[in-house]
Short mmCIF file of C-alpha atoms and ligand atoms in Angstrom, two decimals:
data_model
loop_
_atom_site.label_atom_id
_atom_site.label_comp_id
_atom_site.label_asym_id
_atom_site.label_seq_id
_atom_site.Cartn_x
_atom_site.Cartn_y
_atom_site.Cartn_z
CA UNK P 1 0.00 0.00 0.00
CA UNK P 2 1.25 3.32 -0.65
CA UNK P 3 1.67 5.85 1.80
CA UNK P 4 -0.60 8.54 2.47
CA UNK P 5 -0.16 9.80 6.07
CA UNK P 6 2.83 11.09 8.07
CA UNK P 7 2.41 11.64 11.87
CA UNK P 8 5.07 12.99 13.95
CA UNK P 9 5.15 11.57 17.75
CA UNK P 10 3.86 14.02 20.40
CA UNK P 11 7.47 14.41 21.56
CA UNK P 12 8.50 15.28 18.25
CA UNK P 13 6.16 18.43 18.18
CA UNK P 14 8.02 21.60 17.67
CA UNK P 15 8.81 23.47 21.40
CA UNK P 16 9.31 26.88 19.75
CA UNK P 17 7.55 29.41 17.51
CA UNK P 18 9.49 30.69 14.41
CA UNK P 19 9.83 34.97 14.16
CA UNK P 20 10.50 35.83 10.95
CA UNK P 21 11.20 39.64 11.62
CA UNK P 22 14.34 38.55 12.66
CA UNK P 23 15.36 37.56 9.15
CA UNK P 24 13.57 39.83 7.08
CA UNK P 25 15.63 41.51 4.32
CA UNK P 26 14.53 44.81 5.61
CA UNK P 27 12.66 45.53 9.02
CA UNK P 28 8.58 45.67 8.89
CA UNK P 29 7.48 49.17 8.89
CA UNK P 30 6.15 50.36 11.85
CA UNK P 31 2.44 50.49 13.06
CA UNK P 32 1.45 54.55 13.17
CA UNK P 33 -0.01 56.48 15.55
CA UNK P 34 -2.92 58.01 13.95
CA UNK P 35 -3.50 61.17 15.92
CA UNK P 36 0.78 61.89 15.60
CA UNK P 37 1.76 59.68 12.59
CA UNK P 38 4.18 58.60 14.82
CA UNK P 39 5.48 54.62 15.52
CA UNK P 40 2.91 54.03 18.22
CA UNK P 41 4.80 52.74 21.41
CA UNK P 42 4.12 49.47 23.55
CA UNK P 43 2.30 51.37 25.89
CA UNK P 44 -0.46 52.90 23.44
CA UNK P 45 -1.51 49.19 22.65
CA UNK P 46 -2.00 48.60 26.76
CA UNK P 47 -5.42 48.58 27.00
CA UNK P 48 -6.63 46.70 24.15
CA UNK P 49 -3.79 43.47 24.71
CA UNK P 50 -2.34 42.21 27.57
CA UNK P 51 1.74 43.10 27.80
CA UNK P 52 3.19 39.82 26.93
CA UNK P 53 1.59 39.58 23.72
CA UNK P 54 2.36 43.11 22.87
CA UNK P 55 5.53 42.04 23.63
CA UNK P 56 5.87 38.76 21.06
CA UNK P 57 4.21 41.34 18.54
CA UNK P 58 7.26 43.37 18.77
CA UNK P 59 9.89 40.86 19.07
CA UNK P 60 13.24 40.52 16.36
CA UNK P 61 13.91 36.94 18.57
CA UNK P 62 14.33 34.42 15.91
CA UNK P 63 13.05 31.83 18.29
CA UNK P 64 10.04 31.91 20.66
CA UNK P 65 9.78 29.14 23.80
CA UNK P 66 5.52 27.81 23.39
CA UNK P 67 5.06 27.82 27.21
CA UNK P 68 4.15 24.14 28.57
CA UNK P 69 0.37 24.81 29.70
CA UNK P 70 0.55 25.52 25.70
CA UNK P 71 1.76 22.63 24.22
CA UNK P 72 -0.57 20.69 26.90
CA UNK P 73 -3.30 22.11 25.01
CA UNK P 74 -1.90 21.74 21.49
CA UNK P 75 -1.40 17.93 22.28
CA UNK P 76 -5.14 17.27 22.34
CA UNK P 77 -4.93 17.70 18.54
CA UNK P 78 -1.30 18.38 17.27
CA UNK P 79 1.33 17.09 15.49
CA UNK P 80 -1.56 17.60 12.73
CA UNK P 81 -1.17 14.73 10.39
CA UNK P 82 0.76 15.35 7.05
CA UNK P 83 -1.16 13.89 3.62
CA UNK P 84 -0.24 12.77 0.29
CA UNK P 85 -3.52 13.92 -1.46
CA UNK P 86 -2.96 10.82 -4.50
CA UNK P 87 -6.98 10.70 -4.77
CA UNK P 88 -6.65 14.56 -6.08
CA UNK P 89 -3.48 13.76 -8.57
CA UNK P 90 -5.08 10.53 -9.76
CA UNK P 91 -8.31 12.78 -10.64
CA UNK P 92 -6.19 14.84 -12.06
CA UNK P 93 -4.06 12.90 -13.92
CA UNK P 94 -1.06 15.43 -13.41
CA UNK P 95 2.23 14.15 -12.29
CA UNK P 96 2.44 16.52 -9.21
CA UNK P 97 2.63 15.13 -5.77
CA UNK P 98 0.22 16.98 -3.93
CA UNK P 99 0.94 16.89 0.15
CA UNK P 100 -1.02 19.12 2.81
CA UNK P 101 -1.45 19.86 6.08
CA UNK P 102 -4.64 18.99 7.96
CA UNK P 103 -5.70 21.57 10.23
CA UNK P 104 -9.27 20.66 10.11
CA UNK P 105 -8.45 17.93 12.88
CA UNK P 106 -8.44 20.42 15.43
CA UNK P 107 -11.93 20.48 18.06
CA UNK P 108 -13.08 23.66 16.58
CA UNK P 109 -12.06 22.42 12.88
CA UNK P 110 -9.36 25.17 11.58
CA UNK P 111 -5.73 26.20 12.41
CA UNK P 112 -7.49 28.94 14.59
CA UNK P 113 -7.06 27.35 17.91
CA UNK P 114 -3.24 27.83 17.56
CA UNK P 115 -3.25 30.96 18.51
CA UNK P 116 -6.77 31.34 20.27
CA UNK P 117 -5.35 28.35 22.68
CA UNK P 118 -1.96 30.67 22.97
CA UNK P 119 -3.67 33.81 23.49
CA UNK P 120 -5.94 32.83 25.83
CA UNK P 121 -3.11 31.61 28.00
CA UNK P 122 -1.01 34.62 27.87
CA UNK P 123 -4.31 37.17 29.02
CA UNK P 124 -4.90 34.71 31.72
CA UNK P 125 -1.30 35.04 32.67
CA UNK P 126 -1.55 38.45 32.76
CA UNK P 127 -5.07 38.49 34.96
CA UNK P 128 -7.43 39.77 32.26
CA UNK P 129 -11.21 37.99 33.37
CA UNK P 130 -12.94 38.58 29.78
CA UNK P 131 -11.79 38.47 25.70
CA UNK P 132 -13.85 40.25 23.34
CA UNK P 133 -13.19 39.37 19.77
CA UNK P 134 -14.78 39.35 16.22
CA UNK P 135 -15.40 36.29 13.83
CA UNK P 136 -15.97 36.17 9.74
CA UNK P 137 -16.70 32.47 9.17
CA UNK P 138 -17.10 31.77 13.10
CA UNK P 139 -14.01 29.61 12.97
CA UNK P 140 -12.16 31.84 15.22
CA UNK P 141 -15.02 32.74 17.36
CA UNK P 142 -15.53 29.22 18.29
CA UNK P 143 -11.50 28.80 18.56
CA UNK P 144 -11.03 31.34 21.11
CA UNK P 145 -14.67 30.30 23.02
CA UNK P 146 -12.99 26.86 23.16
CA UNK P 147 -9.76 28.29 24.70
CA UNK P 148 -11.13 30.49 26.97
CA UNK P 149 -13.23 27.85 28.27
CA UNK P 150 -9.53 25.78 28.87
CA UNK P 151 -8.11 28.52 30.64
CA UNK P 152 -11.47 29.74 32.69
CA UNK P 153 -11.79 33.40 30.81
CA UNK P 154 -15.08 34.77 29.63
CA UNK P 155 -15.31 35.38 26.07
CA UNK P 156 -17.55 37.75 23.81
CA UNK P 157 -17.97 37.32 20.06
CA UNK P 158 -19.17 39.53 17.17
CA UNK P 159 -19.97 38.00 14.24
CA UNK P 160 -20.52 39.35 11.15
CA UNK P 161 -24.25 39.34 10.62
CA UNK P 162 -24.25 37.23 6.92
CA UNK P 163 -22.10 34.37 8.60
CA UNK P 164 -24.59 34.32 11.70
CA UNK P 165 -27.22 33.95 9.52
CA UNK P 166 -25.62 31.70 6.92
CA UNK P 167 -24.16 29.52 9.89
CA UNK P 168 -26.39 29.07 12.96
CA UNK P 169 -24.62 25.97 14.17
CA UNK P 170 -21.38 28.02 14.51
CA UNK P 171 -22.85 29.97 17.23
CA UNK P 172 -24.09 27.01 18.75
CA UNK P 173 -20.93 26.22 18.93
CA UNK P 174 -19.59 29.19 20.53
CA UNK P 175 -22.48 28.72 22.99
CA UNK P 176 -21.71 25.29 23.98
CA UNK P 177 -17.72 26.15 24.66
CA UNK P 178 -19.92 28.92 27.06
CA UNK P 179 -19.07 32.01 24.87
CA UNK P 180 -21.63 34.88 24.04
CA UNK P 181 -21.99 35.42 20.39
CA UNK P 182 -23.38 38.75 18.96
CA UNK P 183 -24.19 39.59 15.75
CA UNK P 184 -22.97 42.33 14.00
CA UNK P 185 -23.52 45.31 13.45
CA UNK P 186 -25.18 45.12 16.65
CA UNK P 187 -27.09 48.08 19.28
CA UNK P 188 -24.38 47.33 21.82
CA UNK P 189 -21.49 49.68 20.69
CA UNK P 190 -21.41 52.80 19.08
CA UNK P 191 -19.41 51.63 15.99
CA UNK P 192 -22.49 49.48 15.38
CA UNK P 193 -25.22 51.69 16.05
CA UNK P 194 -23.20 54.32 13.55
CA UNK P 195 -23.32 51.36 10.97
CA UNK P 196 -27.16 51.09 11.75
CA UNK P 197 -28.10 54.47 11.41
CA UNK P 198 -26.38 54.13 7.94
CA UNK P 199 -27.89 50.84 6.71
CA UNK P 200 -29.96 48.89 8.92
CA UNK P 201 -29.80 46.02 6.42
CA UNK P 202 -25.90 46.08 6.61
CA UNK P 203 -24.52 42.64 5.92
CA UNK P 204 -21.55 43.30 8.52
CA UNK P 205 -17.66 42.93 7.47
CA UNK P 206 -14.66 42.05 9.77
CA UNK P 207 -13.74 45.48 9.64
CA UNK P 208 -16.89 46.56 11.11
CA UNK P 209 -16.93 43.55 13.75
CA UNK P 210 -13.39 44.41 15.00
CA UNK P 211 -14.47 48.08 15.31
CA UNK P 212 -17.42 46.39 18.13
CA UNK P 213 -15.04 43.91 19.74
CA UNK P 214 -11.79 46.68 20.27
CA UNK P 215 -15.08 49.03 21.75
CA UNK P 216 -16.31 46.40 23.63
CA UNK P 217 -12.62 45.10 25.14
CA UNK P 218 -11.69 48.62 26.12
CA UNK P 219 -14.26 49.67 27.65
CA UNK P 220 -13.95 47.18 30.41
CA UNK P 221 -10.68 47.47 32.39
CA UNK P 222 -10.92 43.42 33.00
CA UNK P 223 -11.34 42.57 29.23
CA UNK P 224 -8.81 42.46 26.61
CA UNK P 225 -9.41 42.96 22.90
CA UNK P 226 -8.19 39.29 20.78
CA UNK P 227 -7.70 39.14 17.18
CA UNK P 228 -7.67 36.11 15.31
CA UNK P 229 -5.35 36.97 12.27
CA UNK P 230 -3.26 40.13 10.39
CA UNK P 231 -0.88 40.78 13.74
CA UNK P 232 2.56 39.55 14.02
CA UNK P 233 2.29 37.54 17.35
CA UNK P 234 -1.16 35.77 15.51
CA UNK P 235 1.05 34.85 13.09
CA UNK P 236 4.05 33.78 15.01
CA UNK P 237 1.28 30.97 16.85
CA UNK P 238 1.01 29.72 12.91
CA UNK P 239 4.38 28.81 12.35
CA UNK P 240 4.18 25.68 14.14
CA UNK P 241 2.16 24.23 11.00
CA UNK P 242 5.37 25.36 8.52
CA UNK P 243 7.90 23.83 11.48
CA UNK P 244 5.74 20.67 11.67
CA UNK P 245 5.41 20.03 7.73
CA UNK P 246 9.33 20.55 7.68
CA UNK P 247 10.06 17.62 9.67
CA UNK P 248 7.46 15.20 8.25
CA UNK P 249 8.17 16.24 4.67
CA UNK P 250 12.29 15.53 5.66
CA UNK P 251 10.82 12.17 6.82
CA UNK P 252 9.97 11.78 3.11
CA UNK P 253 13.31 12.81 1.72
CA UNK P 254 10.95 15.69 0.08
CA UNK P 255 11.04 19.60 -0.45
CA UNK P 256 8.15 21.08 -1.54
CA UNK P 257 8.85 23.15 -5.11
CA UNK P 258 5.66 25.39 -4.38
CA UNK P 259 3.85 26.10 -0.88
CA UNK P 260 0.39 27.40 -0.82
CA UNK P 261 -2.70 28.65 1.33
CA UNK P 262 -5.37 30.79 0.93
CA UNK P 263 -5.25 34.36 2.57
CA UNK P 264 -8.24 36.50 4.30
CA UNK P 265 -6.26 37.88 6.98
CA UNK P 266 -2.60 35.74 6.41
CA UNK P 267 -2.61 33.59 9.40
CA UNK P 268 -2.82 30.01 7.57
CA UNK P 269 -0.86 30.56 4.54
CA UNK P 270 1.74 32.44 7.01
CA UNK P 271 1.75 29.91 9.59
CA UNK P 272 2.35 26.98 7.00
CA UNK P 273 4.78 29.11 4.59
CA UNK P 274 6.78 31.13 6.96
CA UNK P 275 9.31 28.74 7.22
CA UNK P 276 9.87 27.99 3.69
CA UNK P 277 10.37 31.37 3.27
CA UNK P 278 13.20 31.43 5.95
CA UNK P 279 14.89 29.04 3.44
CA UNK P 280 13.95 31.26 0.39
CA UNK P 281 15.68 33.88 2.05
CA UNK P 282 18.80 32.04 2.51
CA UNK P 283 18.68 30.95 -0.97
CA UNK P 284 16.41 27.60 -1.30
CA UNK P 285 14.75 27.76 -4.51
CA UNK P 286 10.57 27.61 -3.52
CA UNK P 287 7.66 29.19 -4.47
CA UNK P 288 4.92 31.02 -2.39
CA UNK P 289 1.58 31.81 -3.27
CA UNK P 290 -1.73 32.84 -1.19
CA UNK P 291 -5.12 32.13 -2.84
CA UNK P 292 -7.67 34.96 -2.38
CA UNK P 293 -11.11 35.63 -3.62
CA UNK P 294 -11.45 37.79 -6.79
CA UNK P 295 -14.94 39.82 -4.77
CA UNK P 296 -11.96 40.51 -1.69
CA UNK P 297 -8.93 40.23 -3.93
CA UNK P 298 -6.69 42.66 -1.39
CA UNK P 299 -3.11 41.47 -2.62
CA UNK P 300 -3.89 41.02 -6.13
CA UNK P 301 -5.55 44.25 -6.54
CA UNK P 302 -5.21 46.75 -3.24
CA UNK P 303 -2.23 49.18 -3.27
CA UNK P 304 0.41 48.50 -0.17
CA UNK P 305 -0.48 51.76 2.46
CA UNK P 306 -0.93 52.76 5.61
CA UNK P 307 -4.60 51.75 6.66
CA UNK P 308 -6.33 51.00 9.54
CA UNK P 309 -7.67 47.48 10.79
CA UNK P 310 -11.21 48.18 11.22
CA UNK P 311 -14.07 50.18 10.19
CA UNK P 312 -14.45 52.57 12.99
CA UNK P 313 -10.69 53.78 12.59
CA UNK P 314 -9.80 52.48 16.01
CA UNK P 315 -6.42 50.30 15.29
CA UNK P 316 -3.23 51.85 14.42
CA UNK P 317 -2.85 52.64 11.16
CA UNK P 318 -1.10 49.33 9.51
CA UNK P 319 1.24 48.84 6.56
CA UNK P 320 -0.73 46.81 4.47
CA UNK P 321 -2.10 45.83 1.02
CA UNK P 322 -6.02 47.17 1.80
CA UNK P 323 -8.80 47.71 -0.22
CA UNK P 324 -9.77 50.81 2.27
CA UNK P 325 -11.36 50.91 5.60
CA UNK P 326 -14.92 50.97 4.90
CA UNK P 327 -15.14 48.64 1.75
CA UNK P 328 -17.69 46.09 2.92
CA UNK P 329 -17.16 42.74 0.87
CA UNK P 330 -19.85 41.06 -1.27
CA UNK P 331 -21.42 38.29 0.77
CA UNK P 332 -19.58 35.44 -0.87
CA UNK P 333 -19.61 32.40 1.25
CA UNK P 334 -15.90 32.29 2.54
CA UNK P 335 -16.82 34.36 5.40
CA UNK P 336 -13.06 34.63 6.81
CA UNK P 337 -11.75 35.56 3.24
CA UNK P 338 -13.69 38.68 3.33
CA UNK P 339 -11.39 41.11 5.07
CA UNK P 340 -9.89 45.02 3.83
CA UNK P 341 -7.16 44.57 4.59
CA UNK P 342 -3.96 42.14 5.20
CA UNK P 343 -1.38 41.01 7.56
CA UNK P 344 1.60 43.23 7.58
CA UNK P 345 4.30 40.80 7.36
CA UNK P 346 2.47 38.66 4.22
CA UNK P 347 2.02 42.07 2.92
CA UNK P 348 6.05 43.16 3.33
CA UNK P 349 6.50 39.66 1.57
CA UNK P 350 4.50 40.32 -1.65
CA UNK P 351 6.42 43.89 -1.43
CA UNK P 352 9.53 42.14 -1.14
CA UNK P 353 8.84 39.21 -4.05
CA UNK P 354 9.68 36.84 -1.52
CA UNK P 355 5.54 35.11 -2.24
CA UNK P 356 3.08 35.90 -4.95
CA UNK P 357 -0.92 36.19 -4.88
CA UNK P 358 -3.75 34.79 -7.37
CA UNK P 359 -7.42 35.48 -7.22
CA UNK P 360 -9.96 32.77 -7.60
CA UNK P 361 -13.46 33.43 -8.18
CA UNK P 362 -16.34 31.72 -5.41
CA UNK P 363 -17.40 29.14 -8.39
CA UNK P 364 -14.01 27.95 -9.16
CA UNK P 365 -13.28 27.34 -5.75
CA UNK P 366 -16.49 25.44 -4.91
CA UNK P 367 -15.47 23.68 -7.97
CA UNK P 368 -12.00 22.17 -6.62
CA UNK P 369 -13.79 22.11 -2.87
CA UNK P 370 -16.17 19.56 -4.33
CA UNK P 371 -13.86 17.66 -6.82
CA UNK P 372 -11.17 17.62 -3.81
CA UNK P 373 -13.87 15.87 -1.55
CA UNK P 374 -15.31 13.22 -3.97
CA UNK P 375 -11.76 12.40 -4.60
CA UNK P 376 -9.95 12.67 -0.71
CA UNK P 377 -13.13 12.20 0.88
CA UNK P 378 -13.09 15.75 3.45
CA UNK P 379 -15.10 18.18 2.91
CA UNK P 380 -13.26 22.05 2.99
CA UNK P 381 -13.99 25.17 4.29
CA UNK P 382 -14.95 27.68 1.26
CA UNK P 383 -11.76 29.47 2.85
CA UNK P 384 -9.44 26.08 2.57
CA UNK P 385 -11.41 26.32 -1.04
CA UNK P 386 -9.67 28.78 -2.53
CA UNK P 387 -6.49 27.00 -1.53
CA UNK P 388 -7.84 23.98 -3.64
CA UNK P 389 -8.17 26.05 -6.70
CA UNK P 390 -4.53 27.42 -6.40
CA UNK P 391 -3.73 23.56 -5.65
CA UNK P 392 -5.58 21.88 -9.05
CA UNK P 393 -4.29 25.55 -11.20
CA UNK P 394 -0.52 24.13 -10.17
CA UNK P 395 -1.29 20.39 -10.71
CA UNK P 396 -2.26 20.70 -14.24
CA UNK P 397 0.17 23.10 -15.00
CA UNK P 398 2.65 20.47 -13.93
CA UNK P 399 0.61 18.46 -16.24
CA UNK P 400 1.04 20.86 -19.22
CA UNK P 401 4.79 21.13 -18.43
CA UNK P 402 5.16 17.34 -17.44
CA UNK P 403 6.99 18.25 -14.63
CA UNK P 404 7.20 16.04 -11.29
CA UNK P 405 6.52 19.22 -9.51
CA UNK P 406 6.63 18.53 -5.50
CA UNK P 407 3.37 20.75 -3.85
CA UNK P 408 2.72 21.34 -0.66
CA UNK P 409 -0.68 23.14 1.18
CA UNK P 410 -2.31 24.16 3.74
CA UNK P 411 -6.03 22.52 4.40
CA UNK P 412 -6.94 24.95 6.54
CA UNK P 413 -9.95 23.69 7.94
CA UNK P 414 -13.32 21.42 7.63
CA UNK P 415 -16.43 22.43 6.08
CA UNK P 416 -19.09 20.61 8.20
CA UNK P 417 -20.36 23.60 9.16
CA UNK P 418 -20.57 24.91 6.23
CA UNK P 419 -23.11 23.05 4.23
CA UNK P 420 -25.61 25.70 3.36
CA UNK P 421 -22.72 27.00 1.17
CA UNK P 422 -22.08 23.63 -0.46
CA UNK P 423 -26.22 23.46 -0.95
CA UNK P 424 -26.09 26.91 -2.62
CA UNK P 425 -23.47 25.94 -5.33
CA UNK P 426 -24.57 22.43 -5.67
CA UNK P 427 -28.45 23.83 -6.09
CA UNK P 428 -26.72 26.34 -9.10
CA UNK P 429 -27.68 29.77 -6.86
CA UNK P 430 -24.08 30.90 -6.45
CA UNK P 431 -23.22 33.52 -8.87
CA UNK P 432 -19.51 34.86 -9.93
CA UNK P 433 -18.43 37.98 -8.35
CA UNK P 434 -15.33 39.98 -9.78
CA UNK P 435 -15.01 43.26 -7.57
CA UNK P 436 -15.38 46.25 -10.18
CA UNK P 437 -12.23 48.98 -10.40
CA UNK P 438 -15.05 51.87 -9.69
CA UNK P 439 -15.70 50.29 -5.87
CA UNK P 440 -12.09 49.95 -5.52
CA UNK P 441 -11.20 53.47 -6.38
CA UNK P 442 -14.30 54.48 -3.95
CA UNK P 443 -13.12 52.62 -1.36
CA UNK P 444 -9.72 53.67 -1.16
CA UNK P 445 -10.44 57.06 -1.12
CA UNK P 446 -11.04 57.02 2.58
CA UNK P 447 -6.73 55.80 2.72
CA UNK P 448 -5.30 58.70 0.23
CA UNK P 449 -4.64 61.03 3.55
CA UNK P 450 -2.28 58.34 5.27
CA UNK P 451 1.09 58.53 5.33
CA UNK P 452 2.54 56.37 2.58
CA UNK P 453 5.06 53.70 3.43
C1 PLP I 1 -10.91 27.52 7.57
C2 PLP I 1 -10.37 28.89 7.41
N1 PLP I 1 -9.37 29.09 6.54
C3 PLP I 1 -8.85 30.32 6.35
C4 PLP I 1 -9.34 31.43 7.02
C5 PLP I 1 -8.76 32.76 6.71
O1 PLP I 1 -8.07 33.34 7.77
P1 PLP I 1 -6.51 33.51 7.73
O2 PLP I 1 -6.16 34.21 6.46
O3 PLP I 1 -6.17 34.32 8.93
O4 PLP I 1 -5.92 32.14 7.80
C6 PLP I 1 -10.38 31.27 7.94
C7 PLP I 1 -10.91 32.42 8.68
O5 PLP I 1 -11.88 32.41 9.33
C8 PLP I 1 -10.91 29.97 8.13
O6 PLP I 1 -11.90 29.77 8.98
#
């Protein structure tokens, strides 16, 4: 029989977090203040996270220690298995070997609870009582409900009003791993009454959400704000995905010719690719690409500026690839895709042709979603989707080419929970969506007054 699987042994799980701002060609530019324009200090982020994460978010240590009550946690579902996906190549008759990671074995069913489970620790450490976040999909929000449940915190979640209503069961979810689950725009902050007053049918967007949950968080001298992708030290929890694949695939005698995930806010495709990108840097010959969708297609087609993370212009004001502030996504069904903006350091990447980006429309992705499971048998998230289309674009390429090319991915999560997404395609009611230029100029209007990196 041939193989499919490789596990790693529990001891064998990595005991430290990679930093890639310590090998960096040139340093990250520095979050603004956006009263002063100014490098906001340590100190200005103090009441929205807890000190020791503020403190990884900063950090140029190459090397991060995952505290023990961490990895206790992380056991319950990591080392994540490594697959050979030879259903996918057979379908597609390509010569490729197609291997990814499965994140989708985790409780709450994404790579999420890498960080939620890590984040959750450190506020506790710290004596915070309450985390207020946002979700897209509700994959994070039931990540973090889970881990503040392991480490006896309260947790409150926004979601964005589409996903609550497209995905019920996620909330359930939430509920059951004791969380409170809002959706927004909601009547409980101002950001969302502001949004109301505007459009009371408003779909909601991460942006807006994040606005609610930072509102929420600081308002409450015992909460803390938690964000479940873009920052540094959310993307520094990733990169044990990247350091696990590197040992099983060196089990294998293999190295991967091109690494890719899909991108909404960076955490997945940085957590599995950061790595590889270490050894790009220091001259191994790989290459990098994030899927995105063509209705949210912020690397592909949104400029690299200074922006803020949310709606209400509460962050700092980011270096990113955005597609402005206030642009509110089309209510495709890859909830956690449809973000402005973009994590800084996959951003600085793109900048620095160190990883590329492709856009995939929502009917091409459901497309490879539902050809991947009748030929591996797991159903995807629409996220993980657009990670499949990048996947089976490669594969036949390879074909084309009839090259042996070596591909390596990140399934970034199940999509049980997801069915009334599946139903739409599958009952022909999902339409293609190609953002036009005119809503991208709009949007970006609201950014032309930043500083420019
Ligand atoms: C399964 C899955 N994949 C991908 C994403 C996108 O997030 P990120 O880009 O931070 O990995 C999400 C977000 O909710 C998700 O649930």
């Amino acid at each position: 029989m041939e193989q499919i699987k490789v596990f790693l042994d529990e001891s064998e799980m990595p005991r430290q977090w990679y930093n890639i701002q310590a090998d960096l060609p040139t340093p990250l530019r520095p979050p603004l203040h956006p009263a002063t324009g100014q490098p906001i200090k340590p100190e200005d982020l103090a009441p929205v996270f807890p000190m020791n994460l503020i403190e990884q978010e900063v950090s140029t240590e190459r090397w991060i220690p995952i505290p023990e009550p961490v990895l206790e946690k992380y056991a319950l579902w990591r080392p994540t298995p490594l697959y050979r996906a030879r259903g996918l190549e057979k379908a597609l008759g390509t010569p490729a070997k197609i291997y990814y990671k499965n994140e989708g074995v985790s409780p709450p069913g994404s790579h999420k609870p890498n960080t939620a489970v890590a984040q959750a620790y450190y506020n506790k450490v710290f004596g915070i009582k309450r985390l207020s976040t946002e979700t897209g999909a509700g994959q994070w929000g039931s990540a973090l409900s889970m881990a503040c449940q392991m480490f006896g915190l309260q947790c409150r979640v926004f979601m964005v009003k589409v996903s609550y209503n497209q995905k019920p069961y996620r909330r359930s979810m939430m509920e059951t791993w004791g969380a409170e689950c809002i959706p927004s725009p909601s009547d409980r902050t101002q950001a969302g009454r502001k949004i109301l007053a505007q459009n009371p049918d408003s779909p909601g967007s991460l942006g807006i959400a994040i606005s609610e949950a930072i509102e929420d968080a600081v308002g409450d001298p015992e909460a803390r704000y938690s964000l479940g992708s873009v920052l540094n030290h959310v993307l520094l929890h990733q990169t044990i995905i990247g350091l696990e694949a590197q040992k099983q695939l060196e089990k294998l005698g293999v190295y991967p010719d091109v690494v890719m995930g899909c991108a909404g806010g960076g955490s997945n495709f940085a957590g599995l690719c950061l790595p590889f990108v270490r050894d790009k840097i220091h001259g191994k010959n790989v290459t990098i690409v994030a899927a995105e969708p063509t209705s949210c297609p912020t690397l592909t087609k949104g400029p690299f500026r200074y922006d803020f993370g949310d709606t209400a212009m509460t962050t700092p004001l980011l270096a990113m690839h955005t597609l402005g502030h206030d642009f509110v996504p089309a209510p495709i069904h890859a909830g956690g895709l449809r973000y402005h903006g973009m994590a800084p350091i996959v951003s600085h990447l793109l900048e620095e042709k160190l990883i590329e980006a492709r856009a995939f429309d929502q009917l091409e992705t459901f497309t490879a979603g539902v050809q991947w499971a009748r030929a591996e048998g797991f159903i995807p998230a629409p996220e993980t989707n657009h990670a499949i289309a990048a996947v089976v674009q490669e594969a036949l390429r390879a074909k084309e080419e009839g090259k042996e090319k070596v591909i390596l991915f990140n399934w970034s999560g199940h999509g049980y929970v997801d069915m009334a997404a599946y139903d739409a395609f599958l009952s022909g009611k999902l339409t293609r969506y190609e953002l036009p230029e005119e809503e991208i100029r709009r949007a970006l209007a609201s950014t032309e007054a930043f500083p420019k990196p």
